[in-house]
Amino acid sequence: MVLVCLILVSSSRASNPTVGHAAKDWQLHWEPARVVNGSPILFKVVPPVRLESLAGTWLDHEVFFSFDPHGKLWFGIAGVSLETPAGKFALTLRGKTTAGQEVSFVERLTVAKGRYRQIVLQVPRQFTEPTPEQREQIQQDQALKREAFSRIDPNREWSGGFLPPVRASITDVFGTARVFNGATQSLHMGLDYGVPSDTPVVALNSGTVLLARPLFFEGNCVVLNHGQGLLTLYMHLSKMEVQEGDHVLRGQEIALSGGTGRATGPHLHVAVRWQGIYLNPATLLSLEFP
Ligand SMILES: [Zn+2]
């Protein structure tokens, strides 16, 4: 009787009306359970046979998988851009067995529409026109970021869960739209922590310092490359304590917070990028990694 119940539980978990015959052989789990536009996604896969390698495709991006020997499962990180409409999208998995045989699996996941805040501006924001010199710097910054962000290293440097960069309250969440005259003027692509200047900032996870330099909008900015297309960005810093090329560990102090660049006051803005897409850092912090 107990056995029957166990089988029922495992088959109902794997069953899905949209998947094919092989569905009951593969176990796919993902976090968060409700995926919205702007979400990072942690995929966990138990294939029907022992694999030597596993790769995935999701929304035209490559998903890199690692094997966790303790949980005997494969895990990989992915995400959905804010611009992605609600709908069903396929995750395609391709594995290779130790004997060299290729196996594959497709699951269609629902992406729901995220509920993001809107701030309606009552008065026009004061835009100061950048000077020609500032415009030159903005263009140089953009070229630098384009170059730095375009490289994807398949090696994973992150491990375990992601840590908050500071212990402080969040003053603005990801995805907030600033609306003026009925039109969205800007989207907040990160998380703001209300911290005074010179508060120690730690790395969300292990990685290599991709950028550590002053930029026009971001101010003193540190970008960590965690591998597999995952980057974390720390902005408006008063002091950078790492250099480009340095390896940093999860939880290591990398900078002091500040109000440099285009900031209305001291705070820490943290952003998460996965393969060119900004993702909700708060969701990343909540994921349970093997
Ligand atoms: Zn911000």
GROMACS .gro file of C-alpha atoms and ligand atoms in nm:
model
  291
    1MET     CA    1   0.000   0.000   0.000
    2VAL     CA    2   0.280   0.235   0.092
    3LEU     CA    3   0.459   0.147  -0.229
    4VAL     CA    4   0.154   0.230  -0.439
    5CYS     CA    5   0.124   0.567  -0.273
    6LEU     CA    6   0.487   0.649  -0.342
    7ILE     CA    7   0.450   0.558  -0.707
    8LEU     CA    8   0.138   0.769  -0.736
    9VAL     CA    9   0.317   1.067  -0.583
   10SER     CA   10   0.615   1.040  -0.813
   11SER     CA   11   0.409   0.989  -1.128
   12SER     CA   12   0.171   1.275  -1.047
   13ARG     CA   13   0.472   1.502  -0.995
   14ALA     CA   14   0.616   1.419  -1.334
   15SER     CA   15   0.285   1.412  -1.519
   16ASN     CA   16   0.197   1.709  -1.731
   17PRO     CA   17  -0.069   1.723  -1.999
   18THR     CA   18   0.163   1.899  -2.243
   19VAL     CA   19   0.455   1.657  -2.243
   20GLY     CA   20   0.517   1.345  -2.447
   21HIS     CA   21   0.583   0.978  -2.374
   22ALA     CA   22   0.923   1.023  -2.215
   23ALA     CA   23   0.774   1.259  -1.958
   24LYS     CA   24   0.735   1.005  -1.679
   25ASP     CA   25   1.099   0.908  -1.716
   26TRP     CA   26   1.237   1.255  -1.660
   27GLN     CA   27   1.184   1.457  -1.344
   28LEU     CA   28   1.198   1.832  -1.387
   29HIS     CA   29   1.151   2.081  -1.104
   30TRP     CA   30   1.193   2.453  -1.111
   31GLU     CA   31   1.202   2.750  -0.873
   32PRO     CA   32   1.020   2.976  -0.825
   33ALA     CA   33   0.710   2.759  -0.875
   34ARG     CA   34   0.535   3.056  -1.040
   35VAL     CA   35   0.763   3.191  -1.312
   36VAL     CA   36   0.697   3.550  -1.422
   37ASN     CA   37   0.866   3.788  -1.662
   38GLY     CA   38   1.180   3.915  -1.484
   39SER     CA   39   1.228   3.589  -1.285
   40PRO     CA   40   1.548   3.396  -1.260
   41ILE     CA   41   1.471   3.021  -1.276
   42LEU     CA   42   1.659   2.737  -1.110
   43PHE     CA   43   1.605   2.412  -1.299
   44LYS     CA   44   1.662   2.078  -1.126
   45VAL     CA   45   1.660   1.767  -1.344
   46VAL     CA   46   1.671   1.396  -1.269
   47PRO     CA   47   1.717   1.219  -1.605
   48PRO     CA   48   1.596   0.861  -1.664
   49VAL     CA   49   1.950   0.737  -1.730
   50ARG     CA   50   2.294   0.828  -1.599
   51LEU     CA   51   2.433   1.115  -1.805
   52GLU     CA   52   2.780   1.241  -1.877
   53SER     CA   53   2.658   1.585  -1.979
   54LEU     CA   54   2.334   1.782  -1.993
   55ALA     CA   55   2.258   2.104  -2.180
   56GLY     CA   56   1.938   2.299  -2.227
   57THR     CA   57   1.778   2.561  -2.448
   58TRP     CA   58   1.531   2.811  -2.304
   59LEU     CA   59   1.395   3.122  -2.482
   60ASP     CA   60   1.683   3.107  -2.734
   61HIS     CA   61   1.946   3.095  -2.459
   62GLU     CA   62   2.176   2.810  -2.367
   63VAL     CA   63   2.127   2.673  -2.015
   64PHE     CA   64   2.437   2.518  -1.859
   65PHE     CA   65   2.380   2.228  -1.620
   66SER     CA   66   2.602   2.096  -1.339
   67PHE     CA   67   2.569   1.762  -1.163
   68ASP     CA   68   2.513   1.757  -0.788
   69PRO     CA   69   2.647   1.419  -0.664
   70HIS     CA   70   2.474   1.453  -0.323
   71GLY     CA   71   2.124   1.507  -0.459
   72LYS     CA   72   2.200   1.301  -0.773
   73LEU     CA   73   2.046   1.573  -0.988
   74TRP     CA   74   2.147   1.825  -1.250
   75PHE     CA   75   2.088   2.195  -1.189
   76GLY     CA   76   2.114   2.505  -1.402
   77ILE     CA   77   2.018   2.870  -1.391
   78ALA     CA   78   1.813   3.062  -1.648
   79GLY     CA   79   1.577   3.356  -1.661
   80VAL     CA   80   1.293   3.539  -1.832
   81SER     CA   81   1.327   3.900  -1.949
   82LEU     CA   82   1.082   4.165  -1.832
   83GLU     CA   83   0.973   4.210  -2.196
   84THR     CA   84   0.873   3.843  -2.238
   85PRO     CA   85   0.492   3.819  -2.271
   86ALA     CA   86   0.292   3.571  -2.064
   87GLY     CA   87   0.264   3.233  -2.233
   88LYS     CA   88   0.407   2.884  -2.256
   89PHE     CA   89   0.772   2.836  -2.352
   90ALA     CA   90   0.971   2.520  -2.413
   91LEU     CA   91   1.271   2.407  -2.217
   92THR     CA   92   1.463   2.158  -2.430
   93LEU     CA   93   1.709   1.929  -2.255
   94ARG     CA   94   1.979   1.734  -2.439
   95GLY     CA   95   2.184   1.479  -2.253
   96LYS     CA   96   2.460   1.239  -2.343
   97THR     CA   97   2.496   0.906  -2.165
   98THR     CA   98   2.830   0.760  -2.063
   99ALA     CA   99   2.790   0.522  -2.361
  100GLY     CA  100   2.760   0.821  -2.594
  101GLN     CA  101   2.387   0.784  -2.656
  102GLU     CA  102   2.189   1.107  -2.695
  103VAL     CA  103   1.866   1.160  -2.504
  104SER     CA  104   1.635   1.459  -2.504
  105PHE     CA  105   1.329   1.595  -2.330
  106VAL     CA  106   1.100   1.892  -2.383
  107GLU     CA  107   0.879   2.055  -2.121
  108ARG     CA  108   0.662   2.359  -2.175
  109LEU     CA  109   0.661   2.601  -1.881
  110THR     CA  110   0.405   2.871  -1.813
  111VAL     CA  111   0.537   3.224  -1.777
  112ALA     CA  112   0.283   3.444  -1.598
  113LYS     CA  113   0.269   3.823  -1.598
  114GLY     CA  114   0.459   3.964  -1.299
  115ARG     CA  115   0.295   4.226  -1.080
  116TYR     CA  116   0.535   4.516  -1.069
  117ARG     CA  117   0.489   4.852  -0.904
  118GLN     CA  118   0.417   5.171  -1.091
  119ILE     CA  119   0.510   5.516  -0.971
  120VAL     CA  120   0.312   5.787  -1.145
  121LEU     CA  121   0.514   6.105  -1.165
  122GLN     CA  122   0.311   6.418  -1.097
  123VAL     CA  123   0.564   6.658  -1.238
  124PRO     CA  124   0.816   6.613  -1.517
  125ARG     CA  125   1.149   6.483  -1.396
  126GLN     CA  126   1.430   6.730  -1.420
  127PHE     CA  127   1.655   6.612  -1.696
  128THR     CA  128   1.982   6.791  -1.719
  129GLU     CA  129   2.123   6.762  -2.067
  130PRO     CA  130   2.464   6.595  -2.057
  131THR     CA  131   2.749   6.813  -2.177
  132PRO     CA  132   2.939   6.700  -2.491
  133GLU     CA  133   3.216   6.561  -2.266
  134GLN     CA  134   2.965   6.370  -2.054
  135ARG     CA  135   2.795   6.238  -2.368
  136GLU     CA  136   3.133   6.115  -2.486
  137GLN     CA  137   3.185   5.934  -2.154
  138ILE     CA  138   2.836   5.782  -2.165
  139GLN     CA  139   2.911   5.643  -2.512
  140GLN     CA  140   3.245   5.503  -2.399
  141ASP     CA  141   3.076   5.341  -2.097
  142GLN     CA  142   2.813   5.183  -2.323
  143ALA     CA  143   3.077   5.038  -2.556
  144LEU     CA  144   3.274   4.906  -2.258
  145LYS     CA  145   2.968   4.741  -2.105
  146ARG     CA  146   2.858   4.595  -2.440
  147GLU     CA  147   3.200   4.434  -2.480
  148ALA     CA  148   3.227   4.312  -2.119
  149PHE     CA  149   2.872   4.175  -2.103
  150SER     CA  150   2.885   3.994  -2.437
  151ARG     CA  151   3.121   3.714  -2.327
  152ILE     CA  152   2.967   3.400  -2.177
  153ASP     CA  153   3.197   3.166  -1.989
  154PRO     CA  154   3.048   2.814  -1.963
  155ASN     CA  155   3.238   2.747  -1.639
  156ARG     CA  156   3.042   2.793  -1.318
  157GLU     CA  157   3.212   2.998  -1.046
  158TRP     CA  158   2.907   3.039  -0.822
  159SER     CA  159   2.808   2.768  -0.578
  160GLY     CA  160   2.535   2.740  -0.319
  161GLY     CA  161   2.273   3.006  -0.253
  162PHE     CA  162   2.312   3.378  -0.321
  163LEU     CA  163   2.364   3.612  -0.024
  164PRO     CA  164   2.222   3.962   0.028
  165PRO     CA  165   2.496   4.224  -0.036
  166VAL     CA  166   2.414   4.418   0.283
  167ARG     CA  167   2.187   4.368   0.581
  168ALA     CA  168   1.942   4.652   0.527
  169SER     CA  169   1.586   4.718   0.418
  170ILE     CA  170   1.493   4.735   0.051
  171THR     CA  171   1.388   5.084  -0.055
  172ASP     CA  172   1.294   5.007  -0.416
  173VAL     CA  173   1.217   4.674  -0.575
  174PHE     CA  174   1.294   4.538  -0.921
  175GLY     CA  175   1.069   4.625  -1.214
  176THR     CA  176   0.918   4.947  -1.079
  177ALA     CA  177   0.794   5.155  -1.372
  178ARG     CA  178   0.811   5.531  -1.354
  179VAL     CA  179   0.514   5.656  -1.552
  180PHE     CA  180   0.461   6.009  -1.674
  181ASN     CA  181   0.173   6.124  -1.895
  182GLY     CA  182   0.062   5.762  -1.927
  183ALA     CA  183   0.394   5.649  -2.074
  184THR     CA  184   0.661   5.445  -1.896
  185GLN     CA  185   0.966   5.664  -1.861
  186SER     CA  186   1.203   5.417  -1.699
  187LEU     CA  187   1.213   5.073  -1.544
  188HIS     CA  188   1.405   4.997  -1.227
  189MET     CA  189   1.627   4.703  -1.324
  190GLY     CA  190   1.769   4.626  -0.981
  191LEU     CA  191   1.713   4.629  -0.608
  192ASP     CA  192   1.786   4.931  -0.387
  193TYR     CA  193   1.903   4.892  -0.031
  194GLY     CA  194   1.877   5.196   0.198
  195VAL     CA  195   2.226   5.209   0.343
  196PRO     CA  196   2.435   5.508   0.448
  197SER     CA  197   2.766   5.573   0.274
  198ASP     CA  198   3.061   5.350   0.361
  199THR     CA  199   2.855   5.039   0.448
  200PRO     CA  200   3.049   4.718   0.362
  201VAL     CA  201   2.909   4.541   0.053
  202VAL     CA  202   2.967   4.168   0.003
  203ALA     CA  203   2.966   3.950  -0.309
  204LEU     CA  204   2.636   3.765  -0.366
  205ASN     CA  205   2.840   3.463  -0.471
  206SER     CA  206   3.187   3.363  -0.589
  207GLY     CA  207   3.313   3.498  -0.918
  208THR     CA  208   3.570   3.703  -1.106
  209VAL     CA  209   3.571   4.084  -1.109
  210LEU     CA  210   3.471   4.179  -1.464
  211LEU     CA  211   3.458   4.556  -1.407
  212ALA     CA  212   3.565   4.777  -1.116
  213ARG     CA  213   3.570   5.139  -1.230
  214PRO     CA  214   3.377   5.465  -1.226
  215LEU     CA  215   3.098   5.498  -1.484
  216PHE     CA  216   2.879   5.801  -1.558
  217PHE     CA  217   2.538   5.672  -1.445
  218GLU     CA  218   2.645   5.382  -1.221
  219GLY     CA  219   2.917   5.573  -1.035
  220ASN     CA  220   3.185   5.348  -0.889
  221CYS     CA  221   3.066   5.014  -1.020
  222VAL     CA  222   3.176   4.657  -0.954
  223VAL     CA  223   3.054   4.379  -1.185
  224LEU     CA  224   3.116   4.017  -1.087
  225ASN     CA  225   3.115   3.738  -1.344
  226HIS     CA  226   2.986   3.417  -1.185
  227GLY     CA  227   3.013   3.217  -1.509
  228GLN     CA  228   2.745   3.062  -1.733
  229GLY     CA  229   2.628   3.412  -1.829
  230LEU     CA  230   2.542   3.520  -1.475
  231LEU     CA  231   2.664   3.862  -1.357
  232THR     CA  232   2.595   4.072  -1.046
  233LEU     CA  233   2.639   4.451  -1.047
  234TYR     CA  234   2.696   4.682  -0.750
  235MET     CA  235   2.653   5.056  -0.812
  236HIS     CA  236   2.704   5.405  -0.661
  237LEU     CA  237   2.990   5.276  -0.441
  238SER     CA  238   3.205   5.513  -0.238
  239LYS     CA  239   3.503   5.275  -0.251
  240MET     CA  240   3.591   4.970  -0.460
  241GLU     CA  241   3.803   4.715  -0.275
  242VAL     CA  242   3.868   4.476  -0.565
  243GLN     CA  243   4.034   4.504  -0.903
  244GLU     CA  244   3.935   4.373  -1.244
  245GLY     CA  245   4.052   4.012  -1.276
  246ASP     CA  246   4.041   3.939  -0.900
  247HIS     CA  247   3.867   3.623  -0.784
  248VAL     CA  248   3.622   3.684  -0.502
  249LEU     CA  249   3.442   3.443  -0.272
  250ARG     CA  250   3.076   3.428  -0.179
  251GLY     CA  251   3.022   3.675   0.106
  252GLN     CA  252   3.359   3.847   0.060
  253GLU     CA  253   3.361   4.225   0.114
  254ILE     CA  254   3.417   4.392  -0.223
  255ALA     CA  255   3.329   4.759  -0.170
  256LEU     CA  256   3.175   5.030   0.045
  257SER     CA  257   2.836   5.175  -0.050
  258GLY     CA  258   2.791   5.537  -0.149
  259GLY     CA  259   2.606   5.779  -0.371
  260THR     CA  260   2.840   5.819  -0.668
  261GLY     CA  261   2.714   5.853  -1.028
  262ARG     CA  262   2.354   5.949  -1.102
  263ALA     CA  263   2.209   5.876  -0.757
  264THR     CA  264   1.967   6.093  -0.561
  265GLY     CA  265   2.143   5.997  -0.237
  266PRO     CA  266   2.349   5.720  -0.077
  267HIS     CA  267   2.207   5.373  -0.136
  268LEU     CA  268   2.318   5.043  -0.286
  269HIS     CA  269   2.174   4.942  -0.623
  270VAL     CA  270   2.230   4.574  -0.701
  271ALA     CA  271   2.145   4.421  -1.036
  272VAL     CA  272   2.154   4.067  -1.176
  273ARG     CA  273   2.215   3.990  -1.543
  274TRP     CA  274   2.184   3.653  -1.709
  275GLN     CA  275   2.295   3.635  -2.073
  276GLY     CA  276   2.197   3.996  -2.146
  277ILE     CA  277   1.874   3.996  -1.943
  278TYR     CA  278   1.815   4.186  -1.618
  279LEU     CA  279   1.655   3.960  -1.356
  280ASN     CA  280   1.490   4.018  -1.020
  281PRO     CA  281   1.769   3.996  -0.758
  282ALA     CA  282   1.515   3.931  -0.477
  283THR     CA  283   1.401   3.612  -0.651
  284LEU     CA  284   1.761   3.497  -0.703
  285LEU     CA  285   1.827   3.541  -0.329
  286SER     CA  286   1.526   3.321  -0.248
  287LEU     CA  287   1.624   3.021  -0.465
  288GLU     CA  288   1.737   2.702  -0.292
  289PHE     CA  289   2.052   2.581  -0.465
  290PRO     CA  290   2.196   2.232  -0.414
  291ZN      ZN  291   1.829   5.137  -0.799
   0.00000   0.00000   0.00000
